């Protein structure tokens, strides 16, 4: 069995996010090339399952009549964010220096975790 089935999707998202933040702090604060490379690869493994779990959670929380359009909006905002946030991060890094990247990544992951805290854990799913 996978971890999100045993622990619960919402809880596993918080665990993955907190572990990713911790590993990003390792990349930021520990001056080791190998340690940073291993941490970044593990961060990728932790962030990978978040999108499918998000879509599954949306199916549980949102009413059926709203689900299709909502999944389109979620996917659209995800694509827009994946195009816009690296551009913004690069712009900030070019102005402030490369040292601004790690604090910015930690802040973005913390903000993502905060947004997940606002998502309801159980919805009132109706068929209408």
PDB file of C-alpha atoms in Angstrom:
ATOM      1  CA  UNK A   1       0.000   0.000   0.000  1.00  0.00           C
ATOM      2  CA  UNK A   2       1.136   3.510  -0.691  1.00  0.00           C
ATOM      3  CA  UNK A   3       1.680   6.029   2.071  1.00  0.00           C
ATOM      4  CA  UNK A   4      -1.258   8.296   1.191  1.00  0.00           C
ATOM      5  CA  UNK A   5      -3.714   5.409   1.596  1.00  0.00           C
ATOM      6  CA  UNK A   6      -2.370   4.389   4.998  1.00  0.00           C
ATOM      7  CA  UNK A   7      -1.874   7.861   6.473  1.00  0.00           C
ATOM      8  CA  UNK A   8      -4.457   9.907   4.594  1.00  0.00           C
ATOM      9  CA  UNK A   9      -4.003  12.219   1.638  1.00  0.00           C
ATOM     10  CA  UNK A  10      -4.269  15.487   3.513  1.00  0.00           C
ATOM     11  CA  UNK A  11      -1.844  14.426   6.226  1.00  0.00           C
ATOM     12  CA  UNK A  12       0.659  13.015   3.725  1.00  0.00           C
ATOM     13  CA  UNK A  13       0.617  16.308   1.794  1.00  0.00           C
ATOM     14  CA  UNK A  14       1.565  18.168   4.966  1.00  0.00           C
ATOM     15  CA  UNK A  15       4.263  15.593   5.740  1.00  0.00           C
ATOM     16  CA  UNK A  16       5.701  15.833   2.215  1.00  0.00           C
ATOM     17  CA  UNK A  17       5.617  19.639   2.316  1.00  0.00           C
ATOM     18  CA  UNK A  18       7.328  19.840   5.707  1.00  0.00           C
ATOM     19  CA  UNK A  19       9.974  17.326   4.651  1.00  0.00           C
ATOM     20  CA  UNK A  20      10.560  19.298   1.444  1.00  0.00           C
ATOM     21  CA  UNK A  21      10.930  22.523   3.446  1.00  0.00           C
ATOM     22  CA  UNK A  22      13.380  20.804   5.788  1.00  0.00           C
ATOM     23  CA  UNK A  23      15.433  19.469   2.896  1.00  0.00           C
ATOM     24  CA  UNK A  24      15.394  22.884   1.233  1.00  0.00           C
ATOM     25  CA  UNK A  25      16.796  24.307   4.465  1.00  0.00           C
ATOM     26  CA  UNK A  26      19.559  21.687   4.222  1.00  0.00           C
ATOM     27  CA  UNK A  27      20.349  22.866   0.681  1.00  0.00           C
ATOM     28  CA  UNK A  28      20.360  26.460   1.883  1.00  0.00           C
ATOM     29  CA  UNK A  29      22.328  26.145   5.121  1.00  0.00           C
ATOM     30  CA  UNK A  30      24.668  23.155   4.690  1.00  0.00           C
ATOM     31  CA  UNK A  31      27.654  23.892   2.415  1.00  0.00           C
ATOM     32  CA  UNK A  32      27.866  20.476   0.756  1.00  0.00           C
ATOM     33  CA  UNK A  33      27.508  19.833  -2.958  1.00  0.00           C
ATOM     34  CA  UNK A  34      26.655  16.154  -2.510  1.00  0.00           C
ATOM     35  CA  UNK A  35      24.266  16.866   0.369  1.00  0.00           C
ATOM     36  CA  UNK A  36      22.537  19.544  -1.670  1.00  0.00           C
ATOM     37  CA  UNK A  37      22.227  17.288  -4.705  1.00  0.00           C
ATOM     38  CA  UNK A  38      20.742  14.446  -2.662  1.00  0.00           C
ATOM     39  CA  UNK A  39      18.374  16.855  -0.899  1.00  0.00           C
ATOM     40  CA  UNK A  40      17.158  18.376  -4.172  1.00  0.00           C
ATOM     41  CA  UNK A  41      16.505  14.931  -5.660  1.00  0.00           C
ATOM     42  CA  UNK A  42      14.516  13.878  -2.590  1.00  0.00           C
ATOM     43  CA  UNK A  43      12.571  17.162  -2.751  1.00  0.00           C
ATOM     44  CA  UNK A  44      11.576  16.227  -6.309  1.00  0.00           C
ATOM     45  CA  UNK A  45      10.365  12.828  -5.127  1.00  0.00           C
ATOM     46  CA  UNK A  46       8.338  14.481  -2.349  1.00  0.00           C
ATOM     47  CA  UNK A  47       6.749  17.150  -4.547  1.00  0.00           C
ATOM     48  CA  UNK A  48       5.941  14.759  -7.423  1.00  0.00           C
ATOM     49  CA  UNK A  49       2.843  13.078  -5.934  1.00  0.00           C
ATOM     50  CA  UNK A  50       1.258  16.343  -4.804  1.00  0.00           C
ATOM     51  CA  UNK A  51      -0.503  17.132  -8.098  1.00  0.00           C
ATOM     52  CA  UNK A  52      -2.304  13.765  -8.451  1.00  0.00           C
ATOM     53  CA  UNK A  53      -3.237  13.797  -4.769  1.00  0.00           C
ATOM     54  CA  UNK A  54      -4.571  17.342  -5.240  1.00  0.00           C
ATOM     55  CA  UNK A  55      -6.789  16.236  -8.121  1.00  0.00           C
ATOM     56  CA  UNK A  56      -8.073  13.272  -6.129  1.00  0.00           C
ATOM     57  CA  UNK A  57      -8.764  15.496  -3.126  1.00  0.00           C
ATOM     58  CA  UNK A  58     -10.642  17.956  -5.350  1.00  0.00           C
ATOM     59  CA  UNK A  59     -12.880  15.085  -6.429  1.00  0.00           C
ATOM     60  CA  UNK A  60     -13.752  14.434  -2.798  1.00  0.00           C
ATOM     61  CA  UNK A  61     -14.283  18.017  -1.686  1.00  0.00           C
ATOM     62  CA  UNK A  62     -16.074  19.638  -4.616  1.00  0.00           C
ATOM     63  CA  UNK A  63     -19.664  18.939  -5.658  1.00  0.00           C
ATOM     64  CA  UNK A  64     -20.089  16.891  -8.827  1.00  0.00           C
ATOM     65  CA  UNK A  65     -21.586  19.754 -10.862  1.00  0.00           C
ATOM     66  CA  UNK A  66     -18.539  21.910 -10.147  1.00  0.00           C
ATOM     67  CA  UNK A  67     -15.822  19.274 -10.441  1.00  0.00           C
ATOM     68  CA  UNK A  68     -15.005  19.359 -14.172  1.00  0.00           C
ATOM     69  CA  UNK A  69     -14.622  23.115 -14.384  1.00  0.00           C
ATOM     70  CA  UNK A  70     -12.712  23.223 -11.112  1.00  0.00           C
ATOM     71  CA  UNK A  71     -10.196  20.643 -12.269  1.00  0.00           C
ATOM     72  CA  UNK A  72      -9.687  22.751 -15.398  1.00  0.00           C
ATOM     73  CA  UNK A  73      -9.034  25.833 -13.258  1.00  0.00           C
ATOM     74  CA  UNK A  74      -6.701  23.926 -10.930  1.00  0.00           C
ATOM     75  CA  UNK A  75      -4.724  22.576 -13.887  1.00  0.00           C
ATOM     76  CA  UNK A  76      -4.698  26.005 -15.558  1.00  0.00           C
ATOM     77  CA  UNK A  77      -3.393  27.768 -12.466  1.00  0.00           C
ATOM     78  CA  UNK A  78      -0.802  25.023 -12.044  1.00  0.00           C
ATOM     79  CA  UNK A  79       0.440  25.545 -15.598  1.00  0.00           C
ATOM     80  CA  UNK A  80       0.446  29.320 -15.198  1.00  0.00           C
ATOM     81  CA  UNK A  81       2.367  29.017 -11.949  1.00  0.00           C
ATOM     82  CA  UNK A  82       4.908  26.679 -13.493  1.00  0.00           C
ATOM     83  CA  UNK A  83       5.536  29.286 -16.197  1.00  0.00           C
ATOM     84  CA  UNK A  84       5.382  32.444 -14.085  1.00  0.00           C
ATOM     85  CA  UNK A  85       7.110  31.518 -10.813  1.00  0.00           C
ATOM     86  CA  UNK A  86      10.472  30.496 -12.347  1.00  0.00           C
ATOM     87  CA  UNK A  87      10.489  33.764 -14.302  1.00  0.00           C
ATOM     88  CA  UNK A  88       9.771  35.764 -11.138  1.00  0.00           C
ATOM     89  CA  UNK A  89      12.368  33.805  -9.176  1.00  0.00           C
ATOM     90  CA  UNK A  90      14.984  34.450 -11.852  1.00  0.00           C
ATOM     91  CA  UNK A  91      14.151  38.149 -11.906  1.00  0.00           C
ATOM     92  CA  UNK A  92      14.500  38.388  -8.126  1.00  0.00           C
ATOM     93  CA  UNK A  93      17.767  36.432  -8.240  1.00  0.00           C
ATOM     94  CA  UNK A  94      19.181  38.700 -10.945  1.00  0.00           C
ATOM     95  CA  UNK A  95      18.395  41.772  -8.845  1.00  0.00           C
ATOM     96  CA  UNK A  96      19.280  40.393  -5.385  1.00  0.00           C
ATOM     97  CA  UNK A  97      21.858  37.751  -6.206  1.00  0.00           C
ATOM     98  CA  UNK A  98      21.816  33.978  -6.227  1.00  0.00           C
ATOM     99  CA  UNK A  99      21.637  33.880  -2.430  1.00  0.00           C
ATOM    100  CA  UNK A 100      17.986  34.952  -2.610  1.00  0.00           C
ATOM    101  CA  UNK A 101      16.874  31.701  -4.273  1.00  0.00           C
ATOM    102  CA  UNK A 102      16.874  29.381  -1.274  1.00  0.00           C
ATOM    103  CA  UNK A 103      14.935  31.708   1.063  1.00  0.00           C
ATOM    104  CA  UNK A 104      12.475  32.316  -1.760  1.00  0.00           C
ATOM    105  CA  UNK A 105      11.969  28.574  -2.292  1.00  0.00           C
ATOM    106  CA  UNK A 106      11.458  28.009   1.432  1.00  0.00           C
ATOM    107  CA  UNK A 107       8.920  30.862   1.487  1.00  0.00           C
ATOM    108  CA  UNK A 108       7.051  29.461  -1.537  1.00  0.00           C
ATOM    109  CA  UNK A 109       6.865  25.995   0.013  1.00  0.00           C
ATOM    110  CA  UNK A 110       5.704  27.459   3.331  1.00  0.00           C
ATOM    111  CA  UNK A 111       3.027  29.454   1.484  1.00  0.00           C
ATOM    112  CA  UNK A 112       1.914  26.293  -0.329  1.00  0.00           C
ATOM    113  CA  UNK A 113       1.599  24.528   3.038  1.00  0.00           C
ATOM    114  CA  UNK A 114      -0.419  27.456   4.408  1.00  0.00           C
ATOM    115  CA  UNK A 115      -2.763  27.304   1.413  1.00  0.00           C
ATOM    116  CA  UNK A 116      -3.246  23.576   1.999  1.00  0.00           C
ATOM    117  CA  UNK A 117      -4.262  24.360   5.576  1.00  0.00           C
ATOM    118  CA  UNK A 118      -7.124  26.444   4.131  1.00  0.00           C
ATOM    119  CA  UNK A 119      -8.456  23.589   1.981  1.00  0.00           C
ATOM    120  CA  UNK A 120     -11.286  21.703   3.707  1.00  0.00           C
ATOM    121  CA  UNK A 121     -10.498  18.136   4.648  1.00  0.00           C
ATOM    122  CA  UNK A 122     -13.954  16.784   3.895  1.00  0.00           C
ATOM    123  CA  UNK A 123     -16.508  18.146   1.512  1.00  0.00           C
ATOM    124  CA  UNK A 124     -20.235  17.905   1.203  1.00  0.00           C
ATOM    125  CA  UNK A 125     -20.190  15.998  -2.075  1.00  0.00           C
ATOM    126  CA  UNK A 126     -23.623  15.848  -3.661  1.00  0.00           C
ATOM    127  CA  UNK A 127     -24.674  14.415  -6.977  1.00  0.00           C
ATOM    128  CA  UNK A 128     -26.637  17.497  -8.103  1.00  0.00           C
TER     129      UNK A 128
END
